[in-house]
Short mmCIF file of C-alpha atoms in Angstrom, two decimals:
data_model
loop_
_atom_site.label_atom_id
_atom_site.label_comp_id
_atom_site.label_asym_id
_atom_site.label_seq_id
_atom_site.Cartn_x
_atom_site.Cartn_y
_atom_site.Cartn_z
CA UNK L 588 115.13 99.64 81.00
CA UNK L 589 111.70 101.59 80.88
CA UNK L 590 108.95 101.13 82.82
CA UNK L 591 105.32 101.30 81.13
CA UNK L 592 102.58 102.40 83.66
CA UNK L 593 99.98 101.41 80.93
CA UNK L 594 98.35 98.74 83.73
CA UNK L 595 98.39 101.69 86.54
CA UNK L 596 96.79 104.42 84.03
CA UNK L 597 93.25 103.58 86.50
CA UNK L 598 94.83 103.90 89.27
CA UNK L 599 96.93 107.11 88.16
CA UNK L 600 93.44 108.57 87.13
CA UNK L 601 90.98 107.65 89.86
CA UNK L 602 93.70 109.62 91.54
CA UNK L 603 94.10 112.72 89.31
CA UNK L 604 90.61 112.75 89.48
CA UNK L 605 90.14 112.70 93.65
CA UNK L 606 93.64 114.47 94.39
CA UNK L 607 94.16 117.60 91.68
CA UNK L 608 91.18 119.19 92.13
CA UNK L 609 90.91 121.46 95.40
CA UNK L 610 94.86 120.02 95.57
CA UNK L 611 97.55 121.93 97.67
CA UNK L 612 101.04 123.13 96.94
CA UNK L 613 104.25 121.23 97.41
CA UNK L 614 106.15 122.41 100.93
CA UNK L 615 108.61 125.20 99.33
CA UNK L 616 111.33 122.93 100.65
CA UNK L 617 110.38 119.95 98.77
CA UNK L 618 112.73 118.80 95.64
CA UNK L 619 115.42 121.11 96.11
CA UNK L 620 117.67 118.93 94.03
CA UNK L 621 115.09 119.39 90.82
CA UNK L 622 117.27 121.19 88.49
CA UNK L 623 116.34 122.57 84.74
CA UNK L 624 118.19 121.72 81.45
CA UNK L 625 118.15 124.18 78.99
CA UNK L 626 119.30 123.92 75.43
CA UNK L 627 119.34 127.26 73.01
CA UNK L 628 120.29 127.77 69.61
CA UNK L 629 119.20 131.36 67.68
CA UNK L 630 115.29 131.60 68.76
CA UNK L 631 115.11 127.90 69.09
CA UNK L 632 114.87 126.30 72.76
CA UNK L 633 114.13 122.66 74.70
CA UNK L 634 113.71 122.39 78.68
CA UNK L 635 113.90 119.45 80.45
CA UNK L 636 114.49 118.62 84.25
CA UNK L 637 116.85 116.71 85.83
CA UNK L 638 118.52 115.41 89.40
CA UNK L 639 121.46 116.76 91.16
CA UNK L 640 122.40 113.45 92.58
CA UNK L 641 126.01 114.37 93.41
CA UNK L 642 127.51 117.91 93.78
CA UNK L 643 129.13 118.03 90.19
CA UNK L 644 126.60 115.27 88.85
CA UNK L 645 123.23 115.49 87.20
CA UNK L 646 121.00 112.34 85.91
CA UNK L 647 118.80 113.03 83.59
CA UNK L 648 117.46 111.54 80.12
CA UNK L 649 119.88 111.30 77.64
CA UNK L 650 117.26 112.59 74.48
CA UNK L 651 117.40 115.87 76.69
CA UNK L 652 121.32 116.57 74.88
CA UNK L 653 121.11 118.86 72.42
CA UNK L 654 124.32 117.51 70.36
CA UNK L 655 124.03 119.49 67.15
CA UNK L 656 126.83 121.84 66.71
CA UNK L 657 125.47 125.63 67.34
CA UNK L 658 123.62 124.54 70.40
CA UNK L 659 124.35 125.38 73.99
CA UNK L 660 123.20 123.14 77.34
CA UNK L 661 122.82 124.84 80.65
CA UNK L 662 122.21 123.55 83.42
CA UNK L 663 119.92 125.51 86.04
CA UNK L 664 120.25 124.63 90.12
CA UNK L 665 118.49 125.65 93.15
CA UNK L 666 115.20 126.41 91.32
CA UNK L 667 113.24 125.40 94.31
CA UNK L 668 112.08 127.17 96.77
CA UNK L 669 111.27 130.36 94.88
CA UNK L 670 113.32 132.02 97.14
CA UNK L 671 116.50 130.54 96.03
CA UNK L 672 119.13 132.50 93.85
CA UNK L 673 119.11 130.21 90.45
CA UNK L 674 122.60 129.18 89.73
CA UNK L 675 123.72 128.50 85.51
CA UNK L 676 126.00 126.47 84.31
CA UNK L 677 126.88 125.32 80.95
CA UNK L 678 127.94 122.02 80.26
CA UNK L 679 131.21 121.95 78.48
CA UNK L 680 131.71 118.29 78.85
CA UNK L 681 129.96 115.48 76.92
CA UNK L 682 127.45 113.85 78.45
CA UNK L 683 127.82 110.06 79.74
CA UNK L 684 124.98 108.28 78.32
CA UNK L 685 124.52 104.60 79.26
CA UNK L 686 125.24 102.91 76.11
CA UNK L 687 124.78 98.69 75.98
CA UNK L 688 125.87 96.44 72.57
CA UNK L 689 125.76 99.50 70.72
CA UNK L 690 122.49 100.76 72.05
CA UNK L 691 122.00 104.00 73.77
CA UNK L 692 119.43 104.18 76.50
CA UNK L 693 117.51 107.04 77.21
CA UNK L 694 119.67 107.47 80.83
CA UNK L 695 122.40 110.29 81.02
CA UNK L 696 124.92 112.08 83.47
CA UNK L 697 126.66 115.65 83.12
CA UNK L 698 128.99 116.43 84.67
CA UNK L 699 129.13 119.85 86.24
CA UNK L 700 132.29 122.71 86.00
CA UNK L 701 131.77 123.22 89.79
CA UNK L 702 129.71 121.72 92.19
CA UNK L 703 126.78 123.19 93.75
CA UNK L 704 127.08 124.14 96.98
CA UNK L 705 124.11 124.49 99.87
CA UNK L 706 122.01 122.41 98.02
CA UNK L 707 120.68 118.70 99.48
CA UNK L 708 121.23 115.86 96.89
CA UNK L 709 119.35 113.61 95.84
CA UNK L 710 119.87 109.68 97.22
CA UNK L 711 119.94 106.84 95.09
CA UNK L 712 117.29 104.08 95.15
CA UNK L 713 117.04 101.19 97.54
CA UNK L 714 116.34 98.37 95.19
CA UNK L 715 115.67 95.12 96.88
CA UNK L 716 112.24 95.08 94.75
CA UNK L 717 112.92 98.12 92.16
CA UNK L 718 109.84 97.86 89.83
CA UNK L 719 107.44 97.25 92.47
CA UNK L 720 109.30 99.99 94.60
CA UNK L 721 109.24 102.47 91.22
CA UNK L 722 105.59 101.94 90.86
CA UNK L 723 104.44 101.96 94.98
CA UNK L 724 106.57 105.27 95.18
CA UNK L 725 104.84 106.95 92.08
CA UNK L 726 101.77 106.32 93.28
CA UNK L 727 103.18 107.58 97.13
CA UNK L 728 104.39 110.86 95.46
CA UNK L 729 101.53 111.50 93.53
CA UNK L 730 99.13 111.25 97.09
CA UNK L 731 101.91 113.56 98.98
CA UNK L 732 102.49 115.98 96.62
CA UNK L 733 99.71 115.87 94.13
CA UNK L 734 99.52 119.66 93.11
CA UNK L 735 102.52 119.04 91.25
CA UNK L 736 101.71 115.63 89.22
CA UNK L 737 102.43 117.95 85.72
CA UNK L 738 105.81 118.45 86.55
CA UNK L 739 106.28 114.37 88.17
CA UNK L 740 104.46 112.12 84.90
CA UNK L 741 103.76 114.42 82.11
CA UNK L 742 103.49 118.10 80.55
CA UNK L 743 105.42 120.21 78.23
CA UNK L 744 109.77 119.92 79.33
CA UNK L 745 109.13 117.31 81.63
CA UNK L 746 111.51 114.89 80.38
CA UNK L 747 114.63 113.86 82.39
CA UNK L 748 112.81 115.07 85.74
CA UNK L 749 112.98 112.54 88.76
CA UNK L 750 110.35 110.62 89.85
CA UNK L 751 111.68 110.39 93.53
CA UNK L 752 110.27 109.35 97.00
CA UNK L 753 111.67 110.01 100.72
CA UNK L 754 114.25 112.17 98.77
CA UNK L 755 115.35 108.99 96.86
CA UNK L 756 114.94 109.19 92.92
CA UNK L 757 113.75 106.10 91.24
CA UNK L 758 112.84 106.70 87.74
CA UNK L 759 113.98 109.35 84.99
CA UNK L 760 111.14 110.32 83.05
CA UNK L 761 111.76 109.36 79.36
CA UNK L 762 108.76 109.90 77.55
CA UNK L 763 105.40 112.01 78.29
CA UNK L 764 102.68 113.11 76.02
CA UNK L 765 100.22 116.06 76.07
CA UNK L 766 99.40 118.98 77.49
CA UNK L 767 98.06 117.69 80.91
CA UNK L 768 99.23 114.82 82.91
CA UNK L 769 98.11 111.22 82.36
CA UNK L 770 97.20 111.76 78.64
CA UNK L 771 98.97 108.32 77.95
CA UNK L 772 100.78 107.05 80.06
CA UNK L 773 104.80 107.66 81.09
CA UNK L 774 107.70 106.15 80.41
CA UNK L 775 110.11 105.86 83.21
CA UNK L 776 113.98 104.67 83.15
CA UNK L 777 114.29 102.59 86.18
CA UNK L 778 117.38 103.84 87.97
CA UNK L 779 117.78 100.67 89.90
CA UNK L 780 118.96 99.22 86.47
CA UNK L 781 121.61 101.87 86.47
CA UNK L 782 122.72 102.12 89.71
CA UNK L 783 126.28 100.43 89.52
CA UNK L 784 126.64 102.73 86.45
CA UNK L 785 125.82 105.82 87.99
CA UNK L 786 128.01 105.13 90.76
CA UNK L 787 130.85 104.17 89.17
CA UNK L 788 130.75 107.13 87.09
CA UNK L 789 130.50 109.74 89.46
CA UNK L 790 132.33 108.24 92.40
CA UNK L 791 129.05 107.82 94.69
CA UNK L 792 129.41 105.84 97.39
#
């Protein structure tokens, strides 16, 4: 299920407009389990972001697969801090997207050829109130680490990134729009709706 933040886009604003300006970077240790997906094919290329939420697991949005044959997805780790030597993977498996009736939702796993090592993961949600905890933890994240709100709600590749709080991820960013963030407003799988998937398919406890 998505989330629509179309009744927060005044709050989200009000504070873009207070926080961005005069803002401060992230901590270099923040989101180490932010990972890229890359897909290439001849000159052509699409980047998205995803969440190491298990050693030899990523979550990410499913529209982020390129599936058409000629194309290759790689997987990019320990991207933050700067510092970090990148790691590259590409994913020979096929992806496990959460498919309902028929229906695929925009929700996927890959599944890694070796786990990454030295690298903290990502936890899964606590979900006693999920879309009241999704939307109070967007609007946390966006106050403690406001520099960064492109690469959180919306820019250009940031589909599939985490929307995550206290090191817990509780939305996969499906859909953004625009250049600059809060354009329209962004759709976010809840990941409390998943959960019991997710864990069952990668063995999380």
């Amino acid at each position: 299920k998505t989330i629509n933040l179309l009744h927060l886009l005044p709050e989200l604003l009000l504070l873009v407009k207070k926080r961005i300006i005069g803002g401060n970077d992230c901590h270099v240790t923040d989101r180490p389990y932010h990972v890229r997906l890359s897909s290439r094919k001849g000159t052509s290329s699409t980047l998205c972001g995803g969440t190491l939420i298990h050693a030899e697991w990523v979550l990410t949005a499913a529209h982020c697969w390129e599936s058409e044959p000629g194309w290759t997805n790689v997987v990019i780790s320990k991207v933050h801090p700067r510092t970090a030597t990148q790691e590259t993977q590409v994913i020979r498996d096929d992806p496990v997207i959460y498919t309902d009736h028929g229906r695929q939702h925009d929700i996927m796993l890959l599944k890694l050829r070796r786990p990454v090592t030295g690298v903290p993961l990502a936890l899964l949600p606590k979900c006693k109130n999920p879309k009241l905890a999704v939307q109070r933890h967007i609007s946390i994240v966006m106050k403690k680490c406001y520099h960064s709100l492109p690469e959180l709600l919306c820019g250009d590749g940031d589909s599939g990134s985490g929307v995550e709080f206290d090191d817990r991820i509780y939305g996969v960013i499906a859909e953004c729009t625009g250049e600059y963030a809060c354009q329209m407003p962004a759709k976010i799988m809840d990941v409390c709706e998943y959960k019991a998937w997710i864990k069952e398919t990668t063995g999380i406890k």
